[in-house]
XYZ file of C-alpha atoms in Angstrom:
755
model
C -131.095 -26.630 -71.775
C -132.836 -26.739 -68.409
C -136.058 -27.765 -70.119
C -134.406 -30.584 -72.128
C -132.662 -32.029 -69.050
C -135.960 -31.887 -67.126
C -137.720 -33.787 -69.922
C -134.955 -36.367 -69.957
C -135.233 -36.806 -66.194
C -138.996 -37.204 -66.443
C -138.661 -39.873 -69.137
C -135.970 -41.842 -67.348
C -137.817 -41.862 -64.015
C -141.080 -43.001 -65.608
C -139.351 -45.871 -67.426
C -137.317 -47.151 -64.484
C -137.870 -48.430 -60.937
C -138.303 -45.736 -58.277
C -134.833 -46.494 -56.871
C -133.288 -44.424 -59.662
C -135.120 -41.169 -58.882
C -132.133 -40.012 -56.802
C -130.301 -39.225 -60.039
C -131.258 -35.542 -60.158
C -128.905 -32.557 -60.659
C -126.356 -32.574 -57.811
C -124.299 -29.487 -57.021
C -120.993 -30.131 -58.831
C -118.702 -30.061 -55.799
C -115.944 -32.649 -55.409
C -118.041 -34.392 -52.720
C -121.025 -34.776 -55.071
C -118.784 -36.089 -57.869
C -117.488 -38.632 -55.346
C -121.035 -39.673 -54.397
C -121.948 -40.012 -58.065
C -118.965 -42.271 -58.554
C -119.885 -44.413 -55.551
C -123.499 -44.776 -56.637
C -122.719 -45.861 -60.180
C -119.952 -48.186 -59.006
C -122.438 -50.082 -56.890
C -124.579 -50.414 -60.024
C -128.188 -51.495 -59.917
C -128.651 -55.134 -59.032
C -131.989 -55.329 -60.821
C -132.266 -54.942 -64.569
C -129.913 -55.744 -67.384
C -126.322 -54.487 -67.868
C -127.580 -52.265 -70.692
C -129.973 -50.463 -68.336
C -127.187 -50.025 -65.737
C -125.006 -48.471 -68.406
C -127.870 -46.242 -69.544
C -128.391 -45.087 -65.946
C -124.710 -44.271 -65.633
C -124.808 -42.322 -68.918
C -127.775 -40.224 -67.745
C -126.156 -39.626 -64.365
C -122.882 -38.422 -65.878
C -124.611 -36.290 -68.463
C -126.554 -34.601 -65.644
C -123.269 -33.854 -63.826
C -121.487 -32.657 -66.975
C -124.352 -30.392 -68.040
C -123.619 -28.463 -64.851
C -120.006 -27.731 -65.883
C -118.383 -25.037 -68.020
C -114.701 -24.703 -69.044
C -114.016 -21.140 -70.165
C -111.083 -18.876 -70.921
C -110.912 -15.095 -70.761
C -108.837 -13.580 -73.596
C -108.313 -10.098 -75.022
C -105.890 -7.414 -76.166
C -103.493 -6.189 -73.464
C -105.128 -3.929 -70.875
C -108.750 -4.692 -71.825
C -109.602 -5.821 -68.289
C -109.343 -9.648 -68.365
C -107.796 -10.074 -64.907
C -110.107 -7.416 -63.397
C -113.091 -9.303 -64.826
C -111.820 -12.631 -63.420
C -111.331 -10.983 -60.008
C -114.994 -9.842 -60.007
C -116.225 -13.284 -61.111
C -114.330 -14.907 -58.207
C -115.785 -12.354 -55.785
C -119.419 -12.784 -56.888
C -119.121 -16.580 -56.865
C -117.750 -16.500 -53.315
C -114.256 -17.843 -54.175
C -112.612 -14.701 -52.765
C -114.039 -12.330 -50.165
C -112.264 -9.097 -51.112
C -111.632 -7.394 -54.444
C -108.033 -6.301 -55.153
C -106.830 -4.292 -58.136
C -104.478 -5.545 -60.835
C -101.537 -3.222 -60.215
C -101.502 -4.162 -56.538
C -101.622 -0.599 -55.228
C -102.970 -2.010 -51.972
C -99.958 -4.335 -51.723
C -102.051 -7.413 -52.529
C -102.818 -7.432 -56.260
C -105.334 -9.510 -58.203
C -105.797 -13.135 -57.157
C -104.954 -14.515 -60.613
C -101.692 -12.522 -60.904
C -99.726 -14.555 -58.356
C -96.201 -13.653 -59.596
C -94.492 -10.578 -58.112
C -93.517 -9.480 -61.619
C -97.170 -9.586 -62.728
C -98.213 -7.393 -59.818
C -95.413 -4.888 -60.393
C -95.920 -4.521 -64.135
C -99.720 -4.830 -64.003
C -99.727 -7.460 -66.781
C -100.504 -11.170 -66.866
C -97.454 -13.267 -67.793
C -98.647 -16.811 -67.100
C -102.161 -18.108 -67.621
C -103.727 -19.099 -64.284
C -106.498 -21.634 -63.666
C -109.267 -21.479 -61.072
C -112.802 -22.789 -60.533
C -115.961 -21.441 -58.945
C -119.642 -22.264 -58.563
C -122.460 -20.084 -59.939
C -126.131 -21.022 -59.486
C -125.210 -24.688 -58.951
C -122.918 -24.802 -62.026
C -119.169 -25.442 -61.743
C -117.140 -23.028 -63.874
C -113.441 -23.716 -64.576
C -111.724 -20.489 -65.679
C -108.333 -19.808 -67.262
C -107.196 -16.153 -67.257
C -104.725 -15.605 -70.122
C -102.129 -12.884 -70.925
C -102.944 -10.209 -73.500
C -99.408 -9.351 -74.584
C -98.350 -10.751 -77.975
C -95.054 -11.989 -76.452
C -96.926 -14.522 -74.282
C -99.108 -15.821 -77.107
C -98.306 -19.480 -76.279
C -100.213 -19.101 -72.984
C -103.346 -18.195 -74.959
C -102.742 -21.000 -77.492
C -102.563 -23.723 -74.875
C -105.503 -22.415 -72.856
C -107.779 -22.277 -75.912
C -106.622 -25.761 -76.962
C -108.316 -27.319 -73.919
C -111.325 -25.051 -73.329
C -114.927 -25.547 -74.412
C -115.862 -21.853 -74.558
C -114.353 -18.401 -74.162
C -115.103 -14.792 -73.286
C -113.541 -12.308 -75.719
C -113.137 -9.027 -73.830
C -113.144 -5.824 -75.914
C -112.454 -2.312 -74.632
C -115.346 0.094 -75.321
C -112.825 2.864 -76.115
C -109.963 0.964 -77.828
C -112.354 -1.329 -79.696
C -110.938 -4.189 -81.770
C -107.154 -3.935 -81.406
C -104.283 -5.932 -82.922
C -104.163 -8.549 -80.174
C -107.976 -8.883 -80.241
C -107.546 -9.988 -83.870
C -104.758 -12.446 -82.931
C -106.782 -13.924 -80.054
C -109.878 -14.221 -82.249
C -107.779 -16.023 -84.880
C -106.607 -18.464 -82.179
C -110.223 -19.069 -81.068
C -111.166 -19.874 -84.663
C -108.189 -22.237 -84.988
C -109.371 -24.306 -82.027
C -113.074 -23.894 -82.953
C -113.996 -22.368 -79.595
C -117.572 -21.002 -79.204
C -117.461 -17.579 -77.557
C -119.359 -14.672 -76.102
C -118.034 -11.115 -76.322
C -117.927 -8.668 -73.402
C -117.553 -4.944 -74.148
C -115.827 -3.674 -71.017
C -115.013 -0.216 -69.589
C -118.367 1.463 -70.415
C -117.585 3.914 -67.584
C -114.593 5.376 -69.467
C -114.576 8.676 -71.310
C -115.253 8.050 -75.003
C -116.990 4.672 -74.486
C -118.962 3.650 -77.566
C -120.192 0.023 -77.505
C -121.998 0.293 -80.853
C -118.794 1.377 -82.605
C -117.018 -1.655 -81.067
C -119.841 -3.991 -82.147
C -119.506 -2.734 -85.736
C -115.721 -3.190 -85.596
C -116.225 -6.790 -84.415
C -118.487 -7.389 -87.404
C -116.145 -5.795 -89.962
C -112.639 -6.518 -88.620
C -113.272 -9.879 -86.934
C -116.096 -10.882 -89.310
C -118.245 -11.799 -86.308
C -121.884 -12.675 -86.852
C -122.903 -10.948 -83.657
C -125.535 -8.794 -81.957
C -125.935 -7.188 -78.541
C -127.991 -9.078 -75.936
C -127.856 -6.019 -73.642
C -128.218 -2.246 -73.950
C -126.381 0.043 -71.488
C -128.374 2.552 -69.409
C -126.211 5.642 -69.786
C -122.488 5.738 -70.678
C -119.215 7.125 -69.257
C -119.867 8.826 -65.861
C -123.603 8.312 -66.331
C -123.362 4.487 -66.747
C -126.010 3.105 -64.343
C -127.020 -0.373 -65.464
C -128.120 -2.629 -68.322
C -131.275 -3.677 -70.123
C -131.493 -7.409 -70.913
C -132.891 -7.713 -74.464
C -133.845 -11.391 -74.025
C -135.965 -11.014 -70.893
C -136.746 -7.276 -71.371
C -135.674 -6.341 -67.842
C -133.439 -3.533 -66.542
C -130.667 -4.384 -64.050
C -129.072 -1.919 -61.623
C -126.051 -2.830 -59.496
C -126.113 -1.532 -55.921
C -123.922 -2.052 -52.854
C -120.255 -1.168 -52.344
C -119.151 -3.889 -54.803
C -122.228 -4.075 -57.038
C -123.322 -7.313 -55.351
C -127.005 -6.324 -55.012
C -128.812 -6.535 -58.334
C -132.075 -4.616 -58.539
C -134.404 -5.715 -61.371
C -136.781 -3.093 -62.794
C -138.811 -2.384 -65.915
C -137.196 -0.895 -69.004
C -136.872 2.917 -68.565
C -139.545 4.729 -70.582
C -137.060 6.953 -72.398
C -135.258 3.826 -73.700
C -138.228 1.762 -74.892
C -137.801 2.683 -78.561
C -134.044 1.946 -78.619
C -134.538 -1.318 -76.700
C -137.273 -2.625 -79.022
C -135.132 -1.707 -82.063
C -132.080 -3.525 -80.636
C -134.188 -6.566 -79.650
C -135.547 -6.781 -83.197
C -131.988 -6.545 -84.530
C -130.937 -9.375 -82.170
C -133.816 -11.636 -83.320
C -133.074 -10.810 -86.963
C -129.356 -11.689 -86.673
C -130.076 -14.941 -84.787
C -132.827 -15.942 -87.242
C -130.261 -15.808 -90.074
C -128.484 -18.819 -88.518
C -131.299 -20.606 -86.639
C -134.222 -22.086 -88.601
C -136.585 -22.511 -85.649
C -136.618 -18.852 -84.713
C -136.507 -17.787 -88.381
C -139.968 -19.341 -88.924
C -141.444 -17.389 -85.994
C -139.687 -14.188 -87.097
C -140.887 -14.413 -90.706
C -144.488 -15.170 -89.705
C -144.399 -12.260 -87.215
C -145.245 -14.480 -84.256
C -144.279 -13.203 -80.792
C -141.001 -14.744 -79.637
C -140.840 -15.699 -75.969
C -137.681 -15.066 -73.897
C -137.203 -18.858 -73.503
C -137.382 -19.479 -77.268
C -134.944 -16.647 -77.948
C -132.555 -17.904 -75.256
C -132.612 -21.452 -76.666
C -132.017 -20.119 -80.203
C -129.041 -17.990 -79.067
C -127.611 -21.045 -77.282
C -127.960 -23.298 -80.352
C -126.334 -20.702 -82.628
C -123.506 -19.934 -80.163
C -122.639 -23.609 -79.548
C -122.636 -24.162 -83.330
C -120.202 -21.165 -83.614
C -122.601 -19.341 -85.975
C -123.343 -16.435 -83.617
C -121.574 -14.442 -80.899
C -123.794 -12.781 -78.233
C -122.372 -9.446 -77.059
C -122.586 -8.520 -73.352
C -121.684 -5.145 -71.864
C -120.521 -3.675 -68.581
C -117.653 -2.285 -66.533
C -115.718 -4.871 -64.519
C -113.804 -2.143 -62.652
C -117.064 -0.445 -61.582
C -118.647 -3.855 -60.714
C -121.426 -3.570 -63.290
C -122.576 -6.272 -65.686
C -120.460 -9.174 -64.384
C -123.288 -11.302 -62.922
C -125.416 -11.166 -66.130
C -122.256 -12.161 -68.061
C -121.894 -15.204 -65.766
C -125.537 -16.062 -66.452
C -124.720 -15.746 -70.158
C -121.781 -18.162 -69.808
C -124.137 -20.721 -68.223
C -126.948 -20.089 -70.724
C -125.027 -19.860 -73.994
C -121.632 -21.596 -73.775
C -121.420 -25.380 -74.185
C -120.834 -27.982 -71.486
C -118.014 -30.526 -72.113
C -120.481 -33.101 -73.474
C -121.637 -30.717 -76.244
C -118.181 -30.239 -77.742
C -116.736 -32.782 -80.201
C -113.158 -33.742 -79.405
C -110.966 -35.955 -81.543
C -107.961 -38.131 -80.767
C -105.538 -39.869 -83.139
C -105.330 -43.657 -82.759
C -101.610 -44.475 -82.944
C -102.310 -48.191 -83.344
C -104.350 -47.496 -86.524
C -102.007 -45.142 -88.416
C -103.277 -41.984 -86.664
C -106.910 -42.589 -87.585
C -109.262 -39.883 -86.192
C -111.386 -41.108 -83.278
C -114.283 -39.121 -81.802
C -114.126 -39.181 -78.004
C -117.358 -39.848 -76.125
C -116.482 -37.184 -73.526
C -117.965 -39.281 -70.695
C -116.225 -40.769 -67.651
C -117.343 -44.244 -68.787
C -114.710 -44.540 -71.533
C -110.972 -45.220 -71.190
C -108.876 -42.397 -69.699
C -107.633 -39.812 -72.241
C -106.023 -36.645 -70.810
C -103.816 -33.940 -72.348
C -100.935 -32.213 -70.498
C -101.331 -28.665 -71.792
C -99.163 -26.661 -69.382
C -96.207 -27.309 -67.084
C -95.075 -25.303 -64.080
C -92.143 -25.840 -61.763
C -93.700 -25.470 -58.309
C -92.371 -25.679 -54.755
C -92.987 -29.438 -54.728
C -91.653 -30.309 -58.188
C -93.248 -30.245 -61.623
C -96.925 -29.362 -61.707
C -98.654 -30.695 -64.835
C -102.029 -29.246 -65.862
C -104.310 -31.870 -67.416
C -107.564 -31.573 -69.328
C -109.443 -34.867 -69.049
C -111.342 -35.645 -72.254
C -112.613 -39.116 -71.347
C -112.579 -41.495 -68.376
C -111.585 -41.001 -64.746
C -108.213 -40.323 -63.105
C -107.623 -41.226 -59.456
C -104.841 -40.521 -57.018
C -102.557 -43.599 -56.910
C -103.575 -44.794 -60.414
C -101.016 -45.907 -62.965
C -101.249 -43.958 -66.224
C -99.325 -44.314 -69.504
C -97.643 -41.419 -71.330
C -98.487 -42.393 -74.943
C -95.759 -40.131 -76.401
C -92.927 -41.772 -74.404
C -94.509 -45.126 -73.486
C -93.631 -44.609 -69.780
C -95.897 -45.933 -67.027
C -96.352 -43.382 -64.218
C -98.124 -43.423 -60.872
C -100.254 -40.372 -59.974
C -98.832 -39.382 -56.542
C -100.959 -36.269 -55.983
C -104.032 -34.841 -57.715
C -105.125 -31.207 -57.146
C -107.563 -28.559 -58.347
C -105.971 -25.154 -58.857
C -107.133 -21.775 -57.594
C -104.426 -19.473 -59.033
C -101.364 -20.466 -56.940
C -103.392 -22.334 -54.286
C -104.241 -26.036 -54.468
C -106.979 -28.267 -53.204
C -106.195 -32.004 -52.959
C -108.767 -34.286 -54.557
C -109.011 -38.065 -54.789
C -110.296 -38.318 -58.355
C -111.433 -36.308 -61.370
C -113.540 -37.172 -64.402
C -114.009 -36.222 -68.046
C -114.561 -32.514 -68.624
C -112.453 -31.380 -65.669
C -109.190 -29.431 -65.600
C -106.845 -30.630 -62.833
C -103.145 -30.731 -62.020
C -100.867 -33.616 -61.010
C -97.546 -33.545 -59.175
C -94.435 -35.586 -59.759
C -95.273 -36.599 -63.336
C -92.344 -36.043 -65.684
C -93.624 -35.152 -69.161
C -93.536 -32.481 -71.856
C -96.196 -29.955 -72.816
C -98.610 -31.602 -75.273
C -98.175 -35.219 -74.049
C -101.270 -37.460 -73.898
C -101.997 -39.819 -70.985
C -104.243 -42.902 -71.071
C -104.979 -45.833 -68.759
C -103.157 -48.169 -71.176
C -106.250 -49.695 -72.826
C -106.022 -47.373 -75.843
C -103.157 -45.732 -77.732
C -104.682 -42.322 -78.425
C -102.881 -38.994 -78.734
C -104.541 -35.575 -78.820
C -103.553 -33.202 -81.615
C -100.836 -30.803 -80.513
C -100.957 -27.023 -80.165
C -99.741 -24.524 -82.729
C -96.321 -23.304 -81.526
C -95.047 -20.146 -83.248
C -91.354 -19.837 -84.111
C -89.210 -17.458 -81.975
C -88.395 -14.137 -83.662
C -85.815 -12.645 -81.336
C -82.563 -13.716 -79.663
C -80.308 -12.420 -76.895
C -76.924 -13.514 -75.594
C -76.914 -14.216 -71.825
C -74.262 -15.352 -69.366
C -74.094 -15.477 -65.563
C -72.024 -12.698 -63.927
C -70.356 -15.142 -61.514
C -69.029 -18.559 -62.567
C -70.185 -20.017 -59.226
C -73.831 -19.540 -60.260
C -73.439 -21.488 -63.524
C -75.320 -24.517 -62.141
C -78.359 -22.457 -61.079
C -78.239 -20.580 -64.404
C -78.442 -23.857 -66.397
C -81.195 -25.135 -64.094
C -83.256 -21.977 -64.734
C -82.848 -22.192 -68.524
C -83.778 -25.894 -68.582
C -86.892 -25.238 -66.493
C -88.107 -22.291 -68.596
C -87.497 -24.224 -71.816
C -89.631 -27.097 -70.520
C -92.432 -24.781 -69.336
C -92.586 -22.577 -72.433
C -92.297 -24.147 -75.920
C -91.654 -20.703 -77.507
C -88.575 -20.135 -75.317
C -85.483 -21.748 -76.888
C -81.903 -22.012 -75.637
C -78.909 -22.621 -77.887
C -75.133 -22.299 -77.899
C -73.384 -20.230 -80.549
C -70.555 -22.535 -81.653
C -68.563 -19.604 -83.012
C -68.708 -17.233 -80.042
C -69.448 -19.733 -77.234
C -72.332 -17.516 -76.080
C -75.582 -18.907 -74.662
C -78.341 -17.590 -76.910
C -81.958 -17.419 -75.701
C -84.724 -16.959 -78.265
C -88.349 -15.962 -77.764
C -91.368 -14.078 -79.045
C -90.114 -10.554 -78.364
C -88.017 -8.302 -76.158
C -90.514 -8.255 -73.265
C -90.711 -12.084 -73.347
C -86.911 -12.397 -72.994
C -86.621 -9.528 -70.473
C -89.173 -11.276 -68.230
C -87.150 -14.521 -68.311
C -83.881 -12.711 -67.502
C -85.669 -11.018 -64.583
C -87.114 -14.364 -63.424
C -83.603 -15.922 -63.480
C -82.492 -13.088 -61.188
C -85.444 -13.314 -58.785
C -86.236 -17.004 -58.648
C -82.692 -18.410 -58.920
C -80.702 -15.470 -57.475
C -78.474 -15.396 -60.586
C -77.430 -12.053 -62.071
C -77.057 -12.387 -65.833
C -75.217 -10.204 -68.328
C -77.357 -9.583 -71.401
C -75.783 -8.585 -74.681
C -76.601 -8.541 -78.349
C -75.671 -11.908 -79.825
C -72.825 -11.937 -82.313
C -74.430 -11.896 -85.744
C -73.246 -14.837 -87.826
C -71.377 -13.012 -90.587
C -69.469 -14.991 -93.239
C -66.550 -14.216 -95.545
C -66.019 -15.276 -99.164
C -63.626 -14.641 -102.049
C -64.513 -12.913 -105.317
C -61.659 -13.922 -107.668
C -59.079 -16.608 -108.349
C -55.708 -16.427 -106.545
C -52.685 -18.740 -106.849
C -50.679 -20.212 -103.985
C -47.190 -21.746 -103.844
C -46.051 -22.366 -100.298
C -43.131 -24.328 -98.884
C -43.293 -25.255 -95.210
C -39.773 -26.160 -94.037
C -38.645 -26.491 -90.439
C -35.411 -28.007 -89.114
C -34.741 -28.019 -85.383
C -32.887 -31.205 -84.487
C -34.401 -34.627 -85.009
C -36.954 -35.121 -87.752
C -37.833 -31.879 -89.549
C -40.983 -30.745 -91.327
C -41.189 -30.425 -95.101
C -44.136 -29.894 -97.406
C -44.788 -27.827 -100.525
C -48.209 -27.157 -102.055
C -48.962 -25.391 -105.369
C -52.403 -24.564 -106.774
C -55.148 -21.958 -106.667
C -58.367 -20.943 -104.828
C -61.490 -19.630 -106.584
C -65.107 -18.809 -105.701
C -67.678 -21.566 -106.237
C -70.339 -20.893 -108.902
C -73.590 -19.330 -107.647
C -76.173 -21.809 -106.334
C -73.551 -24.445 -105.595
C -74.883 -27.099 -103.142
C -71.663 -27.145 -101.080
C -69.864 -24.358 -99.208
C -66.338 -25.840 -99.622
C -64.783 -27.984 -102.373
C -61.320 -29.512 -102.591
C -60.017 -30.912 -105.903
C -56.816 -32.883 -106.364
C -55.443 -32.267 -109.925
C -51.967 -33.513 -109.091
C -50.239 -35.496 -111.857
C -47.605 -38.034 -110.840
C -46.311 -38.695 -107.356
C -44.825 -35.282 -106.425
C -46.801 -35.618 -103.169
C -47.512 -39.167 -101.906
C -51.306 -39.845 -101.976
C -51.317 -40.634 -98.216
C -50.730 -36.897 -97.511
C -53.617 -35.583 -99.678
C -56.297 -35.932 -96.908
C -54.038 -33.922 -94.529
C -53.767 -31.118 -97.162
C -57.578 -31.053 -97.553
C -57.985 -30.963 -93.774
C -55.524 -28.033 -93.552
C -57.437 -25.936 -96.110
C -60.765 -26.773 -94.437
C -59.401 -25.730 -91.028
C -57.930 -22.499 -92.439
C -61.300 -21.579 -93.984
C -62.940 -21.614 -90.520
C -61.612 -18.108 -89.898
C -61.026 -15.516 -92.591
C -58.557 -12.700 -92.002
C -61.089 -9.855 -92.435
C -63.210 -10.301 -89.270
C -62.321 -13.876 -88.202
C -65.574 -15.440 -89.473
C -65.850 -18.660 -91.555
C -65.136 -18.500 -95.302
C -67.844 -19.907 -97.579
C -68.253 -20.726 -101.307
C -64.597 -21.681 -101.674
C -62.960 -24.098 -104.136
C -59.344 -25.199 -103.568
C -57.468 -26.885 -106.436
C -54.132 -28.656 -105.765
C -51.930 -28.662 -108.914
C -48.448 -29.609 -107.746
C -46.106 -29.801 -104.787
C -43.011 -31.461 -103.352
C -42.232 -33.921 -100.572
C -39.108 -35.016 -98.678
C -38.313 -38.673 -98.223
C -37.641 -38.245 -94.464
C -39.038 -34.905 -93.234
C -42.489 -34.935 -94.905
C -45.393 -35.851 -92.657
C -49.173 -35.345 -92.394
C -48.608 -32.475 -89.935
C -46.125 -30.766 -92.296
C -48.579 -30.835 -95.219
C -51.509 -29.741 -93.048
C -49.504 -26.698 -91.854
C -48.354 -26.003 -95.448
C -52.035 -25.894 -96.544
C -53.014 -23.528 -93.673
C -50.200 -21.068 -94.461
C -50.816 -21.335 -98.235
C -54.451 -20.304 -97.713
C -53.460 -17.313 -95.567
C -50.848 -16.306 -98.154
C -53.275 -16.145 -101.098
C -56.457 -15.052 -99.256
C -55.946 -11.281 -99.601
C -55.160 -11.619 -103.310
C -58.544 -13.356 -103.807
C -60.319 -10.058 -102.893
C -62.364 -11.311 -99.906
C -65.720 -9.728 -98.931
C -68.041 -10.016 -95.908
C -71.500 -11.644 -96.140
C -74.302 -10.880 -93.700
C -77.498 -12.823 -92.905
C -80.524 -11.268 -94.619
C -84.000 -11.945 -93.226
C -87.283 -12.261 -95.044
C -89.559 -9.963 -93.012
C -93.343 -9.892 -93.381
C -95.178 -7.003 -91.726
C -98.890 -6.502 -91.193
C -99.748 -2.922 -90.267
C -102.870 -0.738 -90.503
C -102.776 1.191 -93.817
C -102.544 4.566 -92.012
C -99.019 3.643 -90.760
C -97.760 2.233 -94.077
C -95.626 5.283 -94.993
C -93.873 5.463 -91.617
C -93.128 1.718 -91.587
C -91.750 1.572 -95.155
C -89.587 4.644 -94.427
C -88.156 2.879 -91.388
C -87.462 -0.312 -93.419
C -85.486 1.797 -95.929
C -83.483 3.356 -93.063
C -82.591 -0.169 -91.939
C -81.225 -0.858 -95.466
C -84.137 -3.146 -96.224
C -85.362 -3.905 -99.719
C -89.163 -3.894 -100.080
C -90.228 -6.641 -102.492
C -94.011 -6.696 -102.026
C -96.924 -4.646 -100.723
C -100.459 -6.082 -100.592
C -103.740 -5.008 -99.067
C -105.634 -7.231 -96.589
C -108.832 -5.507 -95.431
C -107.763 -2.415 -93.461
C -104.167 -3.667 -93.225
C -101.112 -3.425 -95.475
C -98.957 -6.542 -95.792
C -95.360 -5.539 -96.576
C -92.654 -8.069 -97.533
C -89.003 -7.018 -97.340
C -85.438 -8.341 -97.186
C -83.641 -6.736 -94.233
C -80.146 -7.413 -92.800
C -80.461 -9.177 -89.417
C -77.905 -6.805 -87.893
C -80.383 -3.935 -88.401
C -83.381 -5.776 -86.914
C -82.461 -5.617 -83.212
C -85.044 -3.728 -81.168
C -87.433 -3.834 -84.120
C -90.462 -5.223 -82.254
C -90.395 -2.228 -79.881
C -89.851 0.230 -82.757
C -92.727 -1.268 -84.756
C -95.090 -1.096 -81.786
C -94.291 2.566 -81.175
C -94.692 3.405 -84.904
C -98.078 1.661 -85.159
C -99.596 2.297 -81.671
C -99.113 -1.395 -80.901
C -101.180 -2.513 -83.909
C -98.375 -3.761 -86.168
C -97.009 -7.284 -86.138
C -94.144 -8.951 -87.997
C -92.606 -12.337 -88.682
C -88.982 -12.882 -89.618
C -87.117 -15.848 -91.085
C -83.620 -16.408 -92.479
C -83.319 -16.024 -96.261
C -79.650 -15.963 -97.273
C -76.199 -14.476 -96.680
C -75.410 -11.602 -99.046
C -72.553 -9.146 -99.484
C -72.436 -6.095 -97.205
C -72.059 -2.567 -98.578
C -68.608 -0.939 -98.660
C -69.261 1.327 -95.640
C -70.495 -1.594 -93.503
C -67.468 -3.637 -94.683
C -65.039 -0.933 -93.494
C -66.945 -0.477 -90.214
C -66.829 -4.220 -89.394
C -63.126 -4.576 -90.317
C -62.127 -1.487 -88.301
C -64.105 -2.597 -85.254
C -62.552 -6.123 -85.478
C -59.022 -4.678 -85.725
C -59.700 -2.337 -82.782
C -60.910 -5.270 -80.629
C -57.894 -7.324 -81.704
C -55.532 -4.445 -80.819
C -57.067 -4.228 -77.337
């Protein structure tokens, strides 16, 4: 890359007047971006408009080549935040290293929430930027826990490259597979980093093989460790054939040496393997490899870069972030092998042309196109994270939200460093910034109004778990609602609903930890104590046989009385019926005036809202009205409505009612070794297994399980499968409960009623 940009510079300076030779690589600080803007705004008075535009193009490309947008993703506890902490230290963004669990009372820079520091996990993705060898690197550190998967989704949606961190002991774990799947979905080029080589049982070659088999990575190591576990001393770079040792209290002094003699054979074997794997996907190096020509470090580096950017190859780096070894070469690898914003193709949908796909130029010369990918409620209002795909955004500009059509002024523009901010005046294509005071939703697209483009949205998984919550004190109801509204806006996988039957507020999310964290955040950030309970499962009742009714409602208490008689029968609807309730009037003659028929139907409908078994709605019910009687004076709509309600209650028991429960279609993916334990547990939960397939090393089990038996399942599944199992759950149907469950539910309802 360096060579190609140098050639381009040489060509452009030889073809143009000497005044343009100032357009060399500037350091990508905000000041230099500002100077670049000023210089191209002035334009060049001499020459045609085409040449001015060409100069601007070259200038911006130079600036954008010196930028990288990367994310760090992995399975929980693989060392993502520790790695980010070291990167910030070596690039001079922070001056002290702090550990993730905050034993020193400080905690890692990127874990700014108290809850993150206490639990030692990342809950929210955090953005920062740093400079390495004159390159600006924007970094997003993402959570590893499956419950916070949306944070990984939205980070990968806007990044140009990623580092997949793998543990040298744990290897490829369940969340590594999920994260890798997300990277594929958003077509993100990546490098892998095998971390924790200092740990007992570290085996990087086992992990590399797992990445090839389980993740189907076309990958090879670009480094070989010198020693492992307690004896881990440094790394050998297979591209440049140099050994690196990390000295100093924080590994900041890198000592370069020759390859140790006792490792020469292993190193040459691994270098040959690297060249062989790269040559399978890169024609240029394949020719040299097949004709046995010597391959220079520069040629190999360029080939690895081409293959990585094209997503045909994944270079594997090694090290121990905790022991401060291997981080600087990884940073060099990010610069050498991951793409700059200009090398990644991004598409928008043109709303004015029936969502036609448009390729964005990715330069600041085009119209503004920016995507709001994350929202946060900060101390000063809503903070909206933007990835700018094209054009320039300035403080004070008016921008249009394409999704809502609203015109908004940008009051404040900042660059983020975890929870700290740096005010800037403007930002250009390729950058990740944040704006204040802009009301929008996650996934909205902003333009300058000259185009009507929207970016494709993120994949948002459906919630799998619900809890009932309510504030302990009624005085805190306002704060409680405020908290729920804020969290719902910030996190698309967090849903809030009201159970119409029980009046409970139901929160839904990706798992128990996800919901527990939000309940804890309501308590800490809004000072509202909430009572958490299991939500009332939406049972139903139905009848199993026909029953007749003949009810006379007669009331005389001075003045106009009430009189109404209804005769007919109730019966279950046939299976597969499209409606849940049917009313049929088979009355012959005028025994009941037709004006009262709607009131009778309304009465039966109202009565069916609560069956007498457990006070849940009655479904699959057909009511047929055969006959009745009316009084010339005392009959009224109210009298017939009450007659219908009491008639239903009178015949309901005779119709042999039963209870229906919601049954879920559950799909599980677990490693084959845990298949027996998991199927045994499904049977205990009264589930019916309807399918069992094999997918690589995993078993895919499909089952129908009652929802009432699925509470706490995500935790149970994790403990049964060492955290490697995952499941999805969706509503299938309501079906009849067994006799023992029927008795249990009725007895518990009667006991509650008695109390």
